[in-house]
Amino acid sequence: MNRLRRRPDIAITALDGGTFLIDGRTQAIFHLDALGGGVWTALAYPATRDELAALLAEAFPGTPHDTIARDLDALLAELDARDLLERV
C-alpha cells in the first residue's frame, strides 16, 4: 500500500482557520479548510490513506465513516492532482 507524505518544499501559511499551501515551483496557491489543514499536518510523516481515515475517525467520532472516506479521498485526489504529495 502506498504511503503518502506532503512535499517538503511546499510553503505553509495558516490564516483565519485555514491553511494556504504555496508551491515554490509553480507559485500556485492552494487553500485548505481546517480539516484539510489537519490532514496536511498529519502528512508531515508518511501515512497510508487508511491510516489517515482512522486518524480522522478518531478526531471526529460523530462523523460517519463513509463521509470521512469520501471527503478524504476527494482531498487526497486534489492534493495529488496539484502534485503536492509524494509517494514513499
XYZ file of N, CA and C in Angstrom:
264
model
N 0.841 -1.178 0.000
C 0.000 0.000 0.000
C 0.890 1.247 0.000
N 0.543 2.212 -0.822
C 1.322 3.449 -0.911
C 1.214 4.280 0.356
N 2.343 4.777 0.775
C 2.364 5.741 1.872
C 2.561 7.104 1.230
N 1.837 8.064 1.725
C 1.890 9.416 1.194
C 2.501 10.347 2.228
N 3.120 11.389 1.725
C 3.549 12.478 2.598
C 3.525 13.750 1.771
N 3.493 14.863 2.468
C 3.475 16.131 1.748
C 4.863 16.409 1.198
N 4.907 17.108 0.077
C 6.205 17.507 -0.469
C 6.846 18.478 0.505
N 8.097 18.269 0.834
C 8.741 19.116 1.838
C 9.023 20.539 1.373
N 8.960 20.796 0.086
C 9.279 22.127 -0.423
C 8.050 23.030 -0.568
N 6.917 22.602 -0.025
C 5.702 23.405 -0.076
C 5.688 24.346 1.130
N 5.543 25.631 0.882
C 5.444 26.611 1.963
C 4.029 26.580 2.533
N 3.925 26.774 3.831
C 2.641 26.690 4.525
C 2.408 27.983 5.294
N 1.203 28.529 5.141
C 0.806 29.702 5.904
C -0.582 29.444 6.478
N -0.722 29.556 7.792
C -2.028 29.403 8.442
C -2.616 30.793 8.658
N -3.909 30.921 8.335
C -4.555 32.221 8.447
C -6.054 32.032 8.639
N -6.601 32.575 9.715
C -8.041 32.579 9.966
C -8.697 31.202 9.821
N -8.147 30.196 10.463
C -8.754 28.880 10.449
C -8.514 28.070 9.189
N -7.747 28.591 8.272
C -7.430 27.865 7.048
C -5.935 27.751 6.883
N -5.542 26.944 5.959
C -4.132 26.746 5.656
C -3.936 27.005 4.165
N -2.914 27.768 3.841
C -2.584 28.051 2.453
C -1.264 27.376 2.130
N -1.248 26.634 1.042
C -0.051 25.946 0.566
C 0.449 26.692 -0.657
N 1.750 26.935 -0.696
C 2.344 27.639 -1.834
C 3.411 26.744 -2.439
N 3.172 26.377 -3.689
C 4.114 25.536 -4.410
C 5.199 26.425 -4.991
N 6.407 26.315 -4.473
C 7.511 27.150 -4.913
C 7.897 26.948 -6.369
N 7.589 25.772 -6.916
C 7.943 25.512 -8.316
C 7.030 26.249 -9.279
N 5.740 26.343 -8.916
C 4.768 26.945 -9.825
C 4.183 28.254 -9.313
N 4.435 28.562 -8.044
C 3.850 29.717 -7.350
C 2.337 29.589 -7.181
N 1.798 28.400 -7.412
C 0.369 28.161 -7.217
C 0.059 28.156 -5.730
N -1.114 28.671 -5.389
C -1.581 28.716 -4.010
C -2.820 27.837 -3.903
N -2.875 27.017 -2.862
C -3.987 26.118 -2.638
C -4.481 26.318 -1.216
N -5.783 26.520 -1.040
C -6.378 26.747 0.277
C -6.970 25.453 0.823
N -6.671 25.178 2.091
C -7.256 24.043 2.796
C -8.108 24.579 3.946
N -9.268 23.967 4.164
C -10.059 24.321 5.340
C -9.397 23.683 6.567
N -10.030 23.822 7.718
C -9.427 23.324 8.959
C -9.186 21.818 8.898
N -10.134 21.071 8.357
C -9.956 19.625 8.244
C -8.809 19.288 7.306
N -8.775 19.939 6.148
C -7.689 19.715 5.199
C -6.341 20.081 5.791
N -6.314 21.150 6.579
C -5.080 21.546 7.247
C -4.604 20.484 8.227
N -5.559 19.842 8.905
C -5.203 18.749 9.813
C -4.614 17.568 9.082
N -5.185 17.243 7.938
C -4.639 16.146 7.120
C -3.251 16.528 6.631
N -3.083 17.773 6.199
C -1.768 18.236 5.726
C -0.735 18.117 6.838
N -1.128 18.492 8.054
C -0.218 18.375 9.198
C 0.165 16.917 9.414
N -0.813 16.020 9.340
C -0.543 14.594 9.528
C 0.388 14.053 8.451
N 0.321 14.638 7.259
C 1.152 14.164 6.148
C 2.608 14.629 6.244
N 2.979 15.235 7.353
C 4.389 15.532 7.595
C 5.162 14.216 7.717
N 4.443 13.161 8.083
C 5.022 11.825 8.216
C 4.296 10.898 7.243
N 4.993 9.976 6.624
C 4.336 9.075 5.675
C 3.166 8.334 6.319
N 2.050 8.283 5.593
C 0.856 7.602 6.084
C 0.092 7.035 4.900
N -0.607 5.954 5.156
C -1.491 5.399 4.140
C -2.839 6.110 4.212
N -3.623 5.954 3.196
C -4.970 6.514 3.185
C -5.772 5.956 4.358
N -5.638 4.657 4.641
C -6.383 4.049 5.732
C -5.942 4.585 7.090
N -4.655 4.850 7.249
C -4.174 5.436 8.499
C -4.745 6.841 8.688
N -4.806 7.608 7.604
C -5.383 8.949 7.688
C -6.871 8.874 8.007
N -7.585 7.942 7.393
C -9.014 7.774 7.665
C -9.248 7.409 9.127
N -8.411 6.538 9.677
C -8.540 6.155 11.086
C -8.279 7.347 11.999
N -7.299 8.160 11.652
C -6.993 9.361 12.425
C -8.182 10.320 12.426
N -8.794 10.514 11.261
C -9.959 11.395 11.162
C -11.155 10.827 11.910
N -11.349 9.519 11.836
C -12.459 8.887 12.554
C -12.301 9.075 14.060
N -11.084 9.027 14.539
C -10.814 9.242 15.962
C -11.043 10.707 16.339
N -10.639 11.614 15.461
C -10.789 13.044 15.744
C -12.241 13.504 15.632
N -13.032 12.834 14.782
C -14.428 13.209 14.545
C -15.319 11.982 14.735
N -15.478 11.525 15.988
C -16.198 10.271 16.220
C -17.675 10.309 15.812
N -18.271 11.469 15.708
C -19.668 11.564 15.324
C -19.908 11.583 13.828
N -18.839 11.594 13.053
C -18.962 11.660 11.596
C -18.961 10.253 11.017
N -19.940 9.939 10.169
C -19.979 8.591 9.571
C -18.693 8.281 8.795
N -18.283 7.037 8.876
C -17.036 6.624 8.220
C -17.080 6.821 6.711
N -18.262 6.642 6.101
C -18.333 6.832 4.649
C -18.164 8.298 4.273
N -18.605 9.199 5.134
C -18.398 10.637 4.895
C -16.918 10.976 5.003
N -16.267 10.445 6.025
C -14.826 10.666 6.197
C -14.075 10.123 4.986
N -14.402 8.920 4.573
C -13.712 8.295 3.438
C -13.900 9.112 2.166
N -15.121 9.542 1.904
C -15.407 10.313 0.691
C -14.651 11.643 0.705
N -14.713 12.352 1.836
C -14.032 13.650 1.931
C -12.519 13.502 1.856
N -11.983 12.489 2.517
C -10.545 12.252 2.486
C -10.088 11.891 1.078
N -10.822 11.024 0.408
C -10.449 10.629 -0.954
C -10.453 11.836 -1.886
N -11.450 12.713 -1.739
C -11.516 13.915 -2.576
C -10.322 14.830 -2.294
N -9.996 15.004 -1.021
C -8.858 15.853 -0.660
C -7.557 15.276 -1.196
N -7.330 13.990 -0.984
C -6.087 13.375 -1.454
C -5.988 13.430 -2.976
N -7.100 13.246 -3.666
C -7.092 13.330 -5.133
C -6.719 14.743 -5.575
N -7.257 15.751 -4.889
C -6.953 17.141 -5.242
C -5.485 17.463 -4.955
N -4.984 17.049 -3.808
C -3.574 17.291 -3.478
C -2.656 16.583 -4.464
N -3.026 15.370 -4.847
C -2.228 14.615 -5.810
C -2.279 15.263 -7.188
N -3.451 15.702 -7.597
C -3.589 16.349 -8.912
C -2.756 17.636 -8.993
N -2.595 18.291 -7.864
C -1.796 19.521 -7.825
C -0.313 19.238 -7.555
N 0.042 17.947 -7.515
C 1.423 17.495 -7.313
C 2.002 18.004 -5.999
N 1.181 17.932 -4.935
C 1.630 18.388 -3.625
C 2.035 17.234 -2.710
N 1.874 16.002 -3.187
C 2.181 14.821 -2.392
C 3.319 14.023 -3.022
N 3.956 13.242 -2.166
C 4.968 12.268 -2.610
C 4.522 10.896 -2.167
N 4.829 9.893 -2.961
C 4.620 8.502 -2.542
C 5.958 7.970 -2.053
N 5.923 7.358 -0.881
C 7.163 6.833 -0.300
C 6.994 5.386 0.087
